[in-house]
PDB file of C-alpha atoms in Angstrom:
ATOM      1  CA  MET A1043       0.904  10.443  -8.861  1.00 37.00           C
ATOM      2  CA  ASP A1044       3.781  12.428  -7.171  1.00 41.00           C
ATOM      3  CA  ARG A1045       5.208  10.253  -4.580  1.00 45.00           C
ATOM      4  CA  SER A1046       7.130  13.191  -2.941  1.00 47.00           C
ATOM      5  CA  PHE A1047       4.624  13.085  -0.012  1.00 47.00           C
ATOM      6  CA  PRO A1048       4.764  15.416   3.124  1.00 53.00           C
ATOM      7  CA  ASN A1049       7.547  13.968   5.371  1.00 79.00           C
ATOM      8  CA  SER A1050       5.486  13.523   8.559  1.00 91.00           C
ATOM      9  CA  HIS A1051       2.855  11.365   6.751  1.00 95.00           C
ATOM     10  CA  SER A1052       5.115  10.089   3.932  1.00 94.00           C
ATOM     11  CA  LEU A1053       5.143   6.380   5.234  1.00 94.00           C
ATOM     12  CA  LEU A1054       1.373   6.264   5.789  1.00 95.00           C
ATOM     13  CA  LEU A1055       0.589   7.790   2.353  1.00 94.00           C
ATOM     14  CA  ARG A1056       3.031   5.437   0.603  1.00 93.00           C
ATOM     15  CA  LYS A1057       1.213   2.661   2.377  1.00 92.00           C
ATOM     16  CA  PHE A1058      -2.252   3.644   1.384  1.00 93.00           C
ATOM     17  CA  SER A1059      -1.151   4.317  -2.001  1.00 92.00           C
ATOM     18  CA  GLN A1060      -0.024   0.649  -2.514  1.00 90.00           C
ATOM     19  CA  ILE A1061      -3.933  -0.158  -2.000  1.00 90.00           C
ATOM     20  CA  ILE A1062      -5.427   2.748  -3.986  1.00 90.00           C
ATOM     21  CA  SER A1063      -4.477   5.724  -6.275  1.00 91.00           C
ATOM     22  CA  LEU A1064      -4.313   8.695  -4.164  1.00 91.00           C
ATOM     23  CA  ASP A1065      -4.971  12.267  -5.384  1.00 92.00           C
ATOM     24  CA  SER A1066      -4.115  15.742  -3.773  1.00 92.00           C
ATOM     25  CA  ASP A1067      -7.869  15.517  -2.262  1.00 93.00           C
ATOM     26  CA  ASP A1068      -7.039  12.154  -0.748  1.00 93.00           C
ATOM     27  CA  ILE A1069      -3.693  13.325   0.839  1.00 92.00           C
ATOM     28  CA  ASP A1070      -5.332  16.388   2.336  1.00 94.00           C
ATOM     29  CA  CYS A1071      -7.971  14.267   3.944  1.00 94.00           C
ATOM     30  CA  ILE A1072      -5.523  11.729   5.227  1.00 94.00           C
ATOM     31  CA  GLU A1073      -3.395  14.438   6.879  1.00 94.00           C
ATOM     32  CA  ASN A1074      -6.417  16.018   8.193  1.00 95.00           C
ATOM     33  CA  TYR A1075      -7.525  12.771  10.152  1.00 96.00           C
ATOM     34  CA  PHE A1076      -4.163  11.622  11.169  1.00 96.00           C
ATOM     35  CA  GLU A1077      -2.836  13.548  14.008  1.00 96.00           C
ATOM     36  CA  LEU A1078       1.121  13.730  14.572  1.00 96.00           C
ATOM     37  CA  ARG A1079       2.540  13.223  17.799  1.00 96.00           C
ATOM     38  CA  THR A1080       5.671  12.446  19.522  1.00 96.00           C
ATOM     39  CA  PHE A1081       6.446  10.500  22.773  1.00 97.00           C
ATOM     40  CA  GLN A1082       9.423   9.488  24.982  1.00 96.00           C
ATOM     41  CA  LYS A1083      10.504   6.005  25.806  1.00 97.00           C
ATOM     42  CA  ASN A1084       8.426   4.127  28.285  1.00 97.00           C
ATOM     43  CA  HIS A1085       5.276   6.263  27.577  1.00 98.00           C
ATOM     44  CA  THR A1086       2.011   4.479  28.341  1.00 98.00           C
ATOM     45  CA  LEU A1087      -0.276   5.016  25.154  1.00 97.00           C
ATOM     46  CA  VAL A1088      -3.046   2.415  26.635  1.00 96.00           C
ATOM     47  CA  ASP A1089      -3.251   1.308  30.101  1.00 97.00           C
ATOM     48  CA  TYR A1090      -5.141  -1.718  31.735  1.00 96.00           C
ATOM     49  CA  GLY A1091      -8.752  -0.914  32.569  1.00 96.00           C
ATOM     50  CA  HIS A1092      -8.935   2.068  30.345  1.00 96.00           C
ATOM     51  CA  LYS A1093     -10.688   2.572  27.002  1.00 95.00           C
ATOM     52  CA  THR A1094      -8.334   2.670  24.022  1.00 95.00           C
ATOM     53  CA  LYS A1095      -8.860   6.067  22.216  1.00 94.00           C
ATOM     54  CA  TYR A1096      -6.289   5.796  19.445  1.00 96.00           C
ATOM     55  CA  LEU A1097      -5.364   3.772  16.487  1.00 95.00           C
ATOM     56  CA  TYR A1098      -1.527   4.347  15.895  1.00 96.00           C
ATOM     57  CA  PHE A1099       0.609   4.151  12.876  1.00 96.00           C
ATOM     58  CA  ILE A1100       4.244   4.223  13.728  1.00 96.00           C
ATOM     59  CA  ASN A1101       6.723   6.601  11.800  1.00 96.00           C
ATOM     60  CA  HIS A1102       9.740   6.020  14.039  1.00 96.00           C
ATOM     61  CA  GLY A1103      10.366   3.918  17.007  1.00 96.00           C
ATOM     62  CA  TYR A1104       9.004   0.754  18.635  1.00 97.00           C
ATOM     63  CA  ILE A1105       5.839  -0.106  20.888  1.00 97.00           C
ATOM     64  CA  ARG A1106       5.068  -3.136  22.480  1.00 96.00           C
ATOM     65  CA  LEU A1107       1.671  -4.725  23.392  1.00 95.00           C
ATOM     66  CA  ILE A1108       1.829  -6.295  26.921  1.00 96.00           C
ATOM     67  CA  ARG A1109      -0.681  -8.555  28.863  1.00 93.00           C
ATOM     68  CA  ASN A1110      -0.442  -9.504  32.485  1.00 92.00           C
ATOM     69  CA  LEU A1111      -0.534 -13.260  33.064  1.00 88.00           C
ATOM     70  CA  GLU A1112      -0.642 -14.302  36.643  1.00 84.00           C
ATOM     71  CA  ASN A1113       0.853 -11.013  37.833  1.00 85.00           C
ATOM     72  CA  LYS A1114       3.605 -11.238  35.283  1.00 89.00           C
ATOM     73  CA  GLU A1115       3.860  -8.755  32.278  1.00 91.00           C
ATOM     74  CA  ILE A1116       4.149 -10.454  28.889  1.00 91.00           C
ATOM     75  CA  THR A1117       5.133  -8.653  25.564  1.00 93.00           C
ATOM     76  CA  ARG A1118       2.356 -10.226  23.323  1.00 90.00           C
ATOM     77  CA  TYR A1119       3.672  -8.189  20.007  1.00 91.00           C
ATOM     78  CA  ILE A1120       6.168  -5.477  18.899  1.00 94.00           C
ATOM     79  CA  ALA A1121       5.562  -3.261  16.245  1.00 93.00           C
ATOM     80  CA  GLY A1122       8.071  -0.999  14.456  1.00 94.00           C
ATOM     81  CA  PRO A1123       8.111   1.606  11.658  1.00 94.00           C
ATOM     82  CA  ASN A1124       5.490   1.592   8.975  1.00 93.00           C
ATOM     83  CA  SER A1125       2.896  -0.535  11.014  1.00 92.00           C
ATOM     84  CA  PHE A1126      -0.173   0.016  12.905  1.00 93.00           C
ATOM     85  CA  LEU A1127      -0.992  -0.977  16.327  1.00 93.00           C
ATOM     86  CA  THR A1128      -3.619  -0.532  19.137  1.00 94.00           C
ATOM     87  CA  ALA A1129      -5.446  -2.677  21.900  1.00 94.00           C
ATOM     88  CA  PHE A1130      -7.939  -3.737  19.134  1.00 91.00           C
ATOM     89  CA  PRO A1131     -10.578  -5.275  21.153  1.00 90.00           C
ATOM     90  CA  SER A1132     -10.858  -2.333  23.356  1.00 94.00           C
ATOM     91  CA  PHE A1133     -10.318   0.018  20.302  1.00 93.00           C
ATOM     92  CA  LEU A1134     -12.902  -1.753  18.109  1.00 89.00           C
ATOM     93  CA  TYR A1135     -15.613  -2.468  20.842  1.00 91.00           C
ATOM     94  CA  GLU A1136     -15.045   0.748  22.923  1.00 91.00           C
ATOM     95  CA  LYS A1137     -14.317  -1.232  26.211  1.00 94.00           C
ATOM     96  CA  SER A1138     -11.788  -1.319  28.834  1.00 96.00           C
ATOM     97  CA  SER A1139      -8.447  -2.680  27.632  1.00 96.00           C
ATOM     98  CA  GLU A1140      -7.232  -5.962  29.010  1.00 95.00           C
ATOM     99  CA  GLU A1141      -3.836  -4.946  27.322  1.00 95.00           C
ATOM    100  CA  LYS A1142      -1.144  -2.187  27.778  1.00 97.00           C
ATOM    101  CA  LEU A1143       0.817  -0.291  24.994  1.00 97.00           C
ATOM    102  CA  LEU A1144       3.982   1.059  25.964  1.00 98.00           C
ATOM    103  CA  SER A1145       6.847   2.888  23.996  1.00 98.00           C
ATOM    104  CA  ILE A1146      10.113   0.770  23.970  1.00 97.00           C
ATOM    105  CA  THR A1147      11.905   3.806  22.413  1.00 97.00           C
ATOM    106  CA  LYS A1148      10.964   7.480  21.554  1.00 96.00           C
ATOM    107  CA  VAL A1149       8.237   7.153  19.071  1.00 96.00           C
ATOM    108  CA  GLU A1150       6.867   9.522  16.311  1.00 96.00           C
ATOM    109  CA  LEU A1151       3.106   8.277  15.814  1.00 97.00           C
ATOM    110  CA  LEU A1152       0.167   9.291  13.398  1.00 97.00           C
ATOM    111  CA  ARG A1153      -3.069   8.494  15.507  1.00 97.00           C
ATOM    112  CA  ILE A1154      -6.778   8.645  14.730  1.00 96.00           C
ATOM    113  CA  THR A1155      -9.608   8.198  17.134  1.00 96.00           C
ATOM    114  CA  TYR A1156     -12.332   5.654  16.585  1.00 93.00           C
ATOM    115  CA  LYS A1157     -14.911   8.190  15.861  1.00 94.00           C
ATOM    116  CA  ASP A1158     -12.629   9.921  13.145  1.00 95.00           C
ATOM    117  CA  LEU A1159     -11.691   6.836  11.750  1.00 93.00           C
ATOM    118  CA  ARG A1160     -15.535   5.744  10.920  1.00 92.00           C
ATOM    119  CA  GLU A1161     -15.972   9.265   9.673  1.00 94.00           C
ATOM    120  CA  PHE A1162     -12.879   8.720   7.262  1.00 93.00           C
ATOM    121  CA  SER A1163     -13.940   5.334   6.201  1.00 90.00           C
ATOM    122  CA  LYS A1164     -17.418   6.757   5.163  1.00 90.00           C
ATOM    123  CA  ARG A1165     -15.957   9.497   3.169  1.00 91.00           C
ATOM    124  CA  LYS A1166     -15.020   7.044   0.004  1.00 89.00           C
ATOM    125  CA  ILE A1167     -15.762   3.253  -0.545  1.00 85.00           C
ATOM    126  CA  SER A1168     -11.939   3.097  -1.274  1.00 89.00           C
ATOM    127  CA  TYR A1169     -11.152   4.321   2.119  1.00 90.00           C
ATOM    128  CA  SER A1170     -12.994   1.797   3.891  1.00 88.00           C
ATOM    129  CA  GLN A1171     -11.150  -0.939   1.742  1.00 87.00           C
ATOM    130  CA  ILE A1172      -7.893   0.579   2.847  1.00 89.00           C
ATOM    131  CA  LEU A1173      -8.774   0.153   6.424  1.00 86.00           C
ATOM    132  CA  ASN A1174     -10.364  -3.456   6.108  1.00 86.00           C
ATOM    133  CA  ARG A1175      -7.210  -4.566   4.312  1.00 87.00           C
ATOM    134  CA  LEU A1176      -4.805  -3.071   6.987  1.00 85.00           C
ATOM    135  CA  TYR A1177      -6.845  -4.541   9.848  1.00 80.00           C
ATOM    136  CA  GLU A1178      -6.754  -7.732   8.369  1.00 83.00           C
ATOM    137  CA  GLU A1179      -2.772  -7.639   7.729  1.00 84.00           C
ATOM    138  CA  THR A1180      -2.342  -6.493  11.131  1.00 81.00           C
ATOM    139  CA  ILE A1181      -4.468  -8.957  12.863  1.00 80.00           C
ATOM    140  CA  VAL A1182      -3.094 -11.943  10.920  1.00 82.00           C
ATOM    141  CA  GLN A1183       0.399 -11.034  11.595  1.00 79.00           C
ATOM    142  CA  MET A1184      -0.547 -10.930  15.470  1.00 76.00           C
ATOM    143  CA  GLU A1185      -2.051 -14.282  15.209  1.00 77.00           C
ATOM    144  CA  GLU A1186       0.949 -15.782  13.295  1.00 76.00           C
ATOM    145  CA  ARG A1187       3.147 -14.635  15.901  1.00 73.00           C
ATOM    146  CA  ALA A1188       1.171 -16.457  18.659  1.00 68.00           C
ATOM    147  CA  THR A1189       1.416 -19.624  16.417  1.00 72.00           C
ATOM    148  CA  PHE A1190       5.005 -19.120  15.628  1.00 67.00           C
ATOM    149  CA  HIS A1191       5.545 -19.333  19.539  1.00 69.00           C
ATOM    150  CA  LEU A1192       4.095 -22.487  19.687  1.00 70.00           C
ATOM    151  CA  THR A1193       5.618 -24.226  16.782  1.00 75.00           C
ATOM    152  CA  ARG A1194       9.363 -23.284  17.311  1.00 84.00           C
ATOM    153  CA  THR A1195      12.013 -24.131  19.701  1.00 90.00           C
ATOM    154  CA  ALA A1196      13.774 -20.972  21.584  1.00 91.00           C
ATOM    155  CA  SER A1197      16.575 -21.236  19.390  1.00 92.00           C
ATOM    156  CA  GLU A1198      14.481 -21.196  16.346  1.00 91.00           C
ATOM    157  CA  ARG A1199      12.092 -18.484  17.610  1.00 91.00           C
ATOM    158  CA  TYR A1200      15.468 -16.223  18.083  1.00 93.00           C
ATOM    159  CA  SER A1201      16.941 -17.011  14.608  1.00 91.00           C
ATOM    160  CA  ASP A1202      13.630 -16.448  12.823  1.00 89.00           C
ATOM    161  CA  LEU A1203      12.949 -13.088  14.746  1.00 90.00           C
ATOM    162  CA  TYR A1204      16.433 -11.833  13.920  1.00 91.00           C
ATOM    163  CA  LEU A1205      16.091 -12.979  10.271  1.00 91.00           C
ATOM    164  CA  GLN A1206      12.898 -11.112   9.854  1.00 88.00           C
ATOM    165  CA  PHE A1207      13.519  -8.042  12.076  1.00 90.00           C
ATOM    166  CA  PRO A1208      17.210  -7.577  12.640  1.00 91.00           C
ATOM    167  CA  GLY A1209      16.439  -3.847  13.748  1.00 91.00           C
ATOM    168  CA  TYR A1210      14.932  -5.218  16.761  1.00 94.00           C
ATOM    169  CA  PHE A1211      18.220  -6.257  18.032  1.00 94.00           C
ATOM    170  CA  ASP A1212      19.777  -2.883  17.598  1.00 92.00           C
ATOM    171  CA  SER A1213      16.887  -1.015  19.426  1.00 93.00           C
ATOM    172  CA  ILE A1214      15.204  -3.002  21.734  1.00 96.00           C
ATOM    173  CA  PRO A1215      16.411  -4.429  24.986  1.00 96.00           C
ATOM    174  CA  ASP A1216      17.380  -7.982  25.398  1.00 96.00           C
ATOM    175  CA  LYS A1217      14.806  -8.504  28.190  1.00 95.00           C
ATOM    176  CA  ILE A1218      11.813  -7.243  26.305  1.00 96.00           C
ATOM    177  CA  LEU A1219      12.628  -9.353  23.313  1.00 95.00           C
ATOM    178  CA  ALA A1220      13.045 -12.678  25.440  1.00 95.00           C
ATOM    179  CA  SER A1221       9.642 -11.675  26.666  1.00 92.00           C
ATOM    180  CA  TYR A1222       8.512 -11.435  23.412  1.00 92.00           C
ATOM    181  CA  LEU A1223       9.909 -14.658  22.324  1.00 92.00           C
ATOM    182  CA  GLY A1224       8.399 -16.570  25.410  1.00 89.00           C
ATOM    183  CA  MET A1225      11.721 -17.279  26.942  1.00 91.00           C
ATOM    184  CA  GLU A1226      13.551 -16.237  30.114  1.00 92.00           C
ATOM    185  CA  PRO A1227      16.261 -13.609  29.780  1.00 94.00           C
ATOM    186  CA  GLU A1228      18.918 -16.577  30.918  1.00 96.00           C
ATOM    187  CA  THR A1229      17.736 -18.445  28.103  1.00 95.00           C
ATOM    188  CA  PHE A1230      17.897 -15.562  25.439  1.00 95.00           C
ATOM    189  CA  SER A1231      21.489 -14.482  26.749  1.00 95.00           C
ATOM    190  CA  LYS A1232      22.620 -18.122  26.358  1.00 94.00           C
ATOM    191  CA  ILE A1233      21.187 -18.442  22.767  1.00 94.00           C
ATOM    192  CA  LYS A1234      22.775 -14.907  21.943  1.00 92.00           C
ATOM    193  CA  ALA A1235      26.056 -15.771  23.293  1.00 92.00           C
ATOM    194  CA  SER A1236      26.046 -19.190  21.605  1.00 89.00           C
ATOM    195  CA  ARG A1237      25.283 -17.602  18.344  1.00 83.00           C
ATOM    196  CA  LYS A1238      28.050 -14.970  18.776  1.00 79.00           C
ATOM    197  CA  LYS A1239      30.681 -17.893  19.546  1.00 75.00           C
ATOM    198  CA  SER A1240      29.675 -19.864  16.692  1.00 72.00           C
ATOM    199  CA  GLY A1241      29.896 -16.807  14.286  1.00 64.00           C
ATOM    200  CA  GLY A1242      26.367 -17.034  13.538  1.00 58.00           C
ATOM    201  CA  ILE A1243      23.586 -14.326  13.658  1.00 56.00           C
ATOM    202  CA  ASP A1244      24.093 -11.438  16.002  1.00 51.00           C
TER     203      ASP A1244
END
């Protein structure tokens, strides 16, 4: 098929086309269901105690998923371009969220409500297959990050994150990266300085 997708939905359409072949009707359907929105830095997309309205696909920018543990906000997950994110338990089960979703930078997003997502998945069996595959990928990635924190030293976590997502270090404040890596800002700064001094990464 023609890969010259419309700009606002191009990343999402390419992602879907990796799973199934899309025709012009599929493209129109996806464009109709996924709404384009832009938000500034530090915009709250999901707040504690509120039901999550949308599943987000990120075109540009970065979002973090936050948990409040013992009155301290911890960055549980960071998502960037070409990925999905929401407070999944709240979104899927339509209950109050125990998590917060906050834009780290200005973001351009495609979003869909739970009701529309269900309608979309019922239009074709292949659409349901797409969503199941993407849910699995996103949730597995989030769980892998949680395990990753338990099995690596602070220095190893820093190195692995840099090698996997170097763009994070250009766009995301050190304090947020430190929280994501499960370390104090001072520890993050020491590792960063040591790497620069030794001529290593970053």
